[in-house]
PDB file of C-alpha atoms in Angstrom:
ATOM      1  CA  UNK K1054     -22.974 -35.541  -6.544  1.00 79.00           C
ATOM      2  CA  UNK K1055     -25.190 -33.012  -7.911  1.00 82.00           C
ATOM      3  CA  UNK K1056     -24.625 -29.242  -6.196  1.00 87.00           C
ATOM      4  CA  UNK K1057     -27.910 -26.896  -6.013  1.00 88.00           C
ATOM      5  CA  UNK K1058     -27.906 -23.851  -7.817  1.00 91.00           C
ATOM      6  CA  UNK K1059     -28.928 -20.791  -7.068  1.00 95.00           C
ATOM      7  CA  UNK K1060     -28.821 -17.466  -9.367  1.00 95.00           C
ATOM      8  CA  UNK K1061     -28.844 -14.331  -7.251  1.00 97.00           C
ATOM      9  CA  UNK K1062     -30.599 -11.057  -8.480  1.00 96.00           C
ATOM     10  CA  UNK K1063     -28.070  -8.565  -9.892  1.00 95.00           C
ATOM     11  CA  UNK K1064     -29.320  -5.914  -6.917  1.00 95.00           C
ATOM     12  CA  UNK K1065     -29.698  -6.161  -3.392  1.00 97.00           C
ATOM     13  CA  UNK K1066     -30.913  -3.372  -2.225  1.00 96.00           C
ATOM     14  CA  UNK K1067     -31.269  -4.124   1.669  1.00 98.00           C
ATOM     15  CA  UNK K1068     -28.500  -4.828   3.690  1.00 98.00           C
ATOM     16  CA  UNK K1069     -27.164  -4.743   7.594  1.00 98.00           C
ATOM     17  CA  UNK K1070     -24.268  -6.231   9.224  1.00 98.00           C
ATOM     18  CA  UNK K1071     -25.080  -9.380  11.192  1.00 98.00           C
ATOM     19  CA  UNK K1072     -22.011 -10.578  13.960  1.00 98.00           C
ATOM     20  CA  UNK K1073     -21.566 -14.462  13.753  1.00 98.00           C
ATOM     21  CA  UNK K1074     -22.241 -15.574  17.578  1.00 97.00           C
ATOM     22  CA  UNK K1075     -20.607 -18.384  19.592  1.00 97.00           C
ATOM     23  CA  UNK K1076     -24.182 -20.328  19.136  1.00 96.00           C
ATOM     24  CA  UNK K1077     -23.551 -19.960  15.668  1.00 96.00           C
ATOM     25  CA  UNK K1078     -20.424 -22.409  15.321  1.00 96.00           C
ATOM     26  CA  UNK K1079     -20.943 -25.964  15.218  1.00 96.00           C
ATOM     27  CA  UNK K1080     -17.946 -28.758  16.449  1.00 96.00           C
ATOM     28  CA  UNK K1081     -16.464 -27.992  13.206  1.00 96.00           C
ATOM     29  CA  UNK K1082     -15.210 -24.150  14.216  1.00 96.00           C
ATOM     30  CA  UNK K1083     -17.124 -22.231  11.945  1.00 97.00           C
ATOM     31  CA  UNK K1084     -20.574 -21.426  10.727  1.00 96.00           C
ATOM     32  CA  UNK K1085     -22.833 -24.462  11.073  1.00 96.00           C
ATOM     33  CA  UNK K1086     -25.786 -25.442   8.633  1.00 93.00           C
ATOM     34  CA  UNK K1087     -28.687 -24.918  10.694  1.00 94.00           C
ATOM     35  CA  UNK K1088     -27.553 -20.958  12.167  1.00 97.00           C
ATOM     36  CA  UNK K1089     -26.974 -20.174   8.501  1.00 97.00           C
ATOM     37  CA  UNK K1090     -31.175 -20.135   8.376  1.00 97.00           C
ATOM     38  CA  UNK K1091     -30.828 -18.208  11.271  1.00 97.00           C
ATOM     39  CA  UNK K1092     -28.877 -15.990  10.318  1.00 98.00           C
ATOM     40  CA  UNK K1093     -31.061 -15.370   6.993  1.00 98.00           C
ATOM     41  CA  UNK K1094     -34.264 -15.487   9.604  1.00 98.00           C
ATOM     42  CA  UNK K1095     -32.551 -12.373  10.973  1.00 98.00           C
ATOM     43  CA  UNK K1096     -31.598 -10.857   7.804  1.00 98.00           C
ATOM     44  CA  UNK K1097     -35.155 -11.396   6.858  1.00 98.00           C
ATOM     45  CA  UNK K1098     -36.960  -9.293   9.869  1.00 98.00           C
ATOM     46  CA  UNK K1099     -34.300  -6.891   9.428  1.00 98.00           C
ATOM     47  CA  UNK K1100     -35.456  -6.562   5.890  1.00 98.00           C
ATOM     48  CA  UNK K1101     -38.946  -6.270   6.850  1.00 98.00           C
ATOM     49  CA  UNK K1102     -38.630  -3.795   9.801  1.00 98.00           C
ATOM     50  CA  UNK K1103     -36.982  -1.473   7.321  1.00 98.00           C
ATOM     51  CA  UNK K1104     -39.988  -1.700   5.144  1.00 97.00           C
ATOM     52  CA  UNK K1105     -41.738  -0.778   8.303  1.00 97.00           C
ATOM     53  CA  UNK K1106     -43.227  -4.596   8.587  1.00 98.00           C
ATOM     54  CA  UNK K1107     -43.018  -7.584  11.189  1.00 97.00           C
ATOM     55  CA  UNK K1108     -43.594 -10.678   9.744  1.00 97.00           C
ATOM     56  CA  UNK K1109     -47.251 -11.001  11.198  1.00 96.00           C
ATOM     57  CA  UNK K1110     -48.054  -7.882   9.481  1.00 97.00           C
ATOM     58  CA  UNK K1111     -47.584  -6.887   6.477  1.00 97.00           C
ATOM     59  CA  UNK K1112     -50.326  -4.709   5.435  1.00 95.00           C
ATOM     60  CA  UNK K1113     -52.540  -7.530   7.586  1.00 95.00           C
ATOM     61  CA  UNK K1114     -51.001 -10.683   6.346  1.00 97.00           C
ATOM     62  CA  UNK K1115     -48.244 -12.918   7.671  1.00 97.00           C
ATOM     63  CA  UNK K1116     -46.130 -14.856   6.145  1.00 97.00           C
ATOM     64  CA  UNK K1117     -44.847 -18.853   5.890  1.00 97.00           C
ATOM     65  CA  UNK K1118     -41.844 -20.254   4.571  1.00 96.00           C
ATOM     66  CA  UNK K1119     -43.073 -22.377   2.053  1.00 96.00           C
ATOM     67  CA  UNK K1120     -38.604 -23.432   0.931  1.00 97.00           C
ATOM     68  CA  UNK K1121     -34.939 -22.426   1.717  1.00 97.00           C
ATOM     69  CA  UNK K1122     -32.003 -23.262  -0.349  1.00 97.00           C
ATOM     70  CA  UNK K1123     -28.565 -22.503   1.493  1.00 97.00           C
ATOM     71  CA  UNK K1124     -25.515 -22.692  -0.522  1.00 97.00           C
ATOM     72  CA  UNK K1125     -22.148 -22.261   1.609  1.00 96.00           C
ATOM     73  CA  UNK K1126     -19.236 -20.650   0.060  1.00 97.00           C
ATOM     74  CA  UNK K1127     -16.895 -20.245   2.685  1.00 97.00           C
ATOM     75  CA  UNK K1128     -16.449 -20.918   6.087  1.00 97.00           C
ATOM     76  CA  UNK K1129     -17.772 -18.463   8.822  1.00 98.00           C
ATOM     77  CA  UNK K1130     -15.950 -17.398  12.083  1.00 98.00           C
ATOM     78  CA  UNK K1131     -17.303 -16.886  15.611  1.00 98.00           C
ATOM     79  CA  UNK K1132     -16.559 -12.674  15.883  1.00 97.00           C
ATOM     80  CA  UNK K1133     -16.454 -11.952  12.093  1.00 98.00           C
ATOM     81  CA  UNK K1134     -19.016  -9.542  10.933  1.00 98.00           C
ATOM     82  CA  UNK K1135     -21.160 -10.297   7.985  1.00 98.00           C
ATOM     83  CA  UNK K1136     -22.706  -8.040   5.585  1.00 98.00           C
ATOM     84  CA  UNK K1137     -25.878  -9.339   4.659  1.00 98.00           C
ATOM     85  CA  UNK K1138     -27.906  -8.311   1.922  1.00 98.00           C
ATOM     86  CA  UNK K1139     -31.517  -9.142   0.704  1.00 98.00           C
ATOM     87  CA  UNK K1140     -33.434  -8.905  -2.013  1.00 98.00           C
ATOM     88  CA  UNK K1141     -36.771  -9.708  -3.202  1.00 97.00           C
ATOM     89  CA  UNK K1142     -38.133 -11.513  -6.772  1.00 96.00           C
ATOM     90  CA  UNK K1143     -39.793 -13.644  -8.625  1.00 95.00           C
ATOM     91  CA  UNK K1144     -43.558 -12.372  -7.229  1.00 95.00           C
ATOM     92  CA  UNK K1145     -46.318 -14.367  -8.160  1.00 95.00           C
ATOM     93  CA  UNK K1146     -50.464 -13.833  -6.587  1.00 94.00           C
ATOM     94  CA  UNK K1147     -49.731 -15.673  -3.155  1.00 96.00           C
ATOM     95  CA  UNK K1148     -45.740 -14.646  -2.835  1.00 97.00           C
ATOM     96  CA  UNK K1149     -42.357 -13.814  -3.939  1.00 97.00           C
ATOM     97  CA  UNK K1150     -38.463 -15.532  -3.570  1.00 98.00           C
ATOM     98  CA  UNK K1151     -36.269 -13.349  -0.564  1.00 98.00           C
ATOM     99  CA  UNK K1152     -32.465 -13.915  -1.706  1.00 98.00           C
ATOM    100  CA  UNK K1153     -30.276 -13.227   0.627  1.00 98.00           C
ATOM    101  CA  UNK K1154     -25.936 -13.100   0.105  1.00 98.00           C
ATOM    102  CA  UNK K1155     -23.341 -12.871   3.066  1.00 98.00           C
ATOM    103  CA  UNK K1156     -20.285 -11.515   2.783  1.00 98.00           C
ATOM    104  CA  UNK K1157     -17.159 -11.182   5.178  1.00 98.00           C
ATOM    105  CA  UNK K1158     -16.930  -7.543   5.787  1.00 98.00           C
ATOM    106  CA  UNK K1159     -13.066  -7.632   6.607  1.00 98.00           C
ATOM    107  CA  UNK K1160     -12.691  -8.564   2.828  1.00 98.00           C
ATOM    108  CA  UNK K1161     -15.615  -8.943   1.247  1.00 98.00           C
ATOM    109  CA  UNK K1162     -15.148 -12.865   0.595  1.00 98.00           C
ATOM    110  CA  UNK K1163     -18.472 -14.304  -0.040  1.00 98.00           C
ATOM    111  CA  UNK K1164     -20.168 -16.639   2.950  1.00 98.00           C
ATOM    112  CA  UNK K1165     -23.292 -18.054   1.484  1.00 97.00           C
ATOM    113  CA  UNK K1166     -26.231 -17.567  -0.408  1.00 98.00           C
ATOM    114  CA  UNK K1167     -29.516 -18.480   0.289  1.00 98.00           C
ATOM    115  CA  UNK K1168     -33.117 -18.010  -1.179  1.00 98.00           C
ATOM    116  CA  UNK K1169     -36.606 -18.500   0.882  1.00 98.00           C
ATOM    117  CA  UNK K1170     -40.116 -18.933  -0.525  1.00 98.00           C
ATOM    118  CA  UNK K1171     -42.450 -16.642   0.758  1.00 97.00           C
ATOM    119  CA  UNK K1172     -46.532 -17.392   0.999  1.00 97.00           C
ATOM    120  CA  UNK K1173     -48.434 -14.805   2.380  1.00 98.00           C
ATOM    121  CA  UNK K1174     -51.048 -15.902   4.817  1.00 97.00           C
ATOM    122  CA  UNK K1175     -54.135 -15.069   6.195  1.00 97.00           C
ATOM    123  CA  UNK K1176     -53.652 -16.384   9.620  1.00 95.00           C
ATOM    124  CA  UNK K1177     -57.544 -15.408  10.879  1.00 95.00           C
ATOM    125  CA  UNK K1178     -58.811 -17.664   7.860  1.00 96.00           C
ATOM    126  CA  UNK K1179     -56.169 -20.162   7.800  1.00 96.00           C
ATOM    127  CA  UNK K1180     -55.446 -19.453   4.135  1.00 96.00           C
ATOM    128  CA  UNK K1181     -53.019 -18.133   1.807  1.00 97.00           C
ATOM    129  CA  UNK K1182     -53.560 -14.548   0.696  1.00 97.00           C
ATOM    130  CA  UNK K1183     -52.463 -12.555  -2.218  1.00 96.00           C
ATOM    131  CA  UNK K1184     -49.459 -10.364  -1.726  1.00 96.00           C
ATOM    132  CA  UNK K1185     -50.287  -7.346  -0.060  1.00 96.00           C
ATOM    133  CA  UNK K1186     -50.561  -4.083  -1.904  1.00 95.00           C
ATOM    134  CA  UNK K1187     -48.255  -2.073   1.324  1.00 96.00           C
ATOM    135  CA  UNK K1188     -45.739  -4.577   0.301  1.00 96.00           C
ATOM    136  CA  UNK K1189     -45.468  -3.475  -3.275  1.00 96.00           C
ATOM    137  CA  UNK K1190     -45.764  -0.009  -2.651  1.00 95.00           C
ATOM    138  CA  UNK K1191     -43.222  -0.453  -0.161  1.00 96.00           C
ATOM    139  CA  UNK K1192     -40.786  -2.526  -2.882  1.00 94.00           C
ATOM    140  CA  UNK K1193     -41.378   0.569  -5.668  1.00 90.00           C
ATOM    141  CA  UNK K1194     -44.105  -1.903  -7.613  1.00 87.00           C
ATOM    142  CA  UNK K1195     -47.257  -0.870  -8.368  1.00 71.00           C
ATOM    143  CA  UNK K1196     -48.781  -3.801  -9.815  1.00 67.00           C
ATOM    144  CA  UNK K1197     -50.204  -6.890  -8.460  1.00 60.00           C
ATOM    145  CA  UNK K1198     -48.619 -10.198  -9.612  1.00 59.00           C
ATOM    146  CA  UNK K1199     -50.364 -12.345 -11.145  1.00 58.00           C
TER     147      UNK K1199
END
């Protein structure tokens, strides 16, 4: 069977600790597939807000998941706190990749990594929309992708 893979920038610059909640663990006993997207959703708007951003506005555009890859590499625990880190990449005119790794902050042991696609989107015209300029400025870049 054929295992995705996905190469992580060598920086993350954002990160926050994220506790792993009881609706987090599936019949199994530990982290189950579909909380690790929430846990990234979370990492995501935690990202944002400390770029001074919501995810409906960033510099007057929103944004849609256009992909997600998750890729587990250890089990998670109800009560273990996670340090989750994000970074952004891979820009282009309409959007950029968010990476995202979690890591066990008791001993560092690496939890998953995961990567969304980000399309920013002009929700009054139904439309995508190029990346907004607040959003590079606020990222260090000062040129538009292309």
């Amino acid at each position: 069977m054929a295992r995705v893979k996905l190469d992580l920038p060598s920086a993350f610059p954002f990160s926050t600790l994220i506790e792993v909640g009881i609706g987090h663990i599936n019949y199994g006993g530990h982290l189950g597939n579909d909380s690790a997207l929430t846990l990234v959703h979370e990492a995501r708007l935690r990202f944002l807000k400390s770029l001074g951003f919501t995810e409906l506005n960033i510099g007057g555009r929103g944004i849609i998941l256009a992909d997600a890859v998750v890729v587990f590499k250890a089990e998670a625990f109800w009560g273990e706190t996670l340090i989750a880190e994000v970074a952004s990449a891979d820009f282009n005119k309409y959007g950029c990749d968010l990476f995202y790794r979690f890591r066990k902050q008791a001993d560092d042991k690496e939890v998953l990594h995961a990567k969304t696609g980000v399309l920013f989107f002009d929700y009054t015209t139904r439309k995508p929309a190029s990346v907004p300029a607040p959003f590079l400025s606020a990222l260090g870049m000062q040129e538009s992708p292309q």
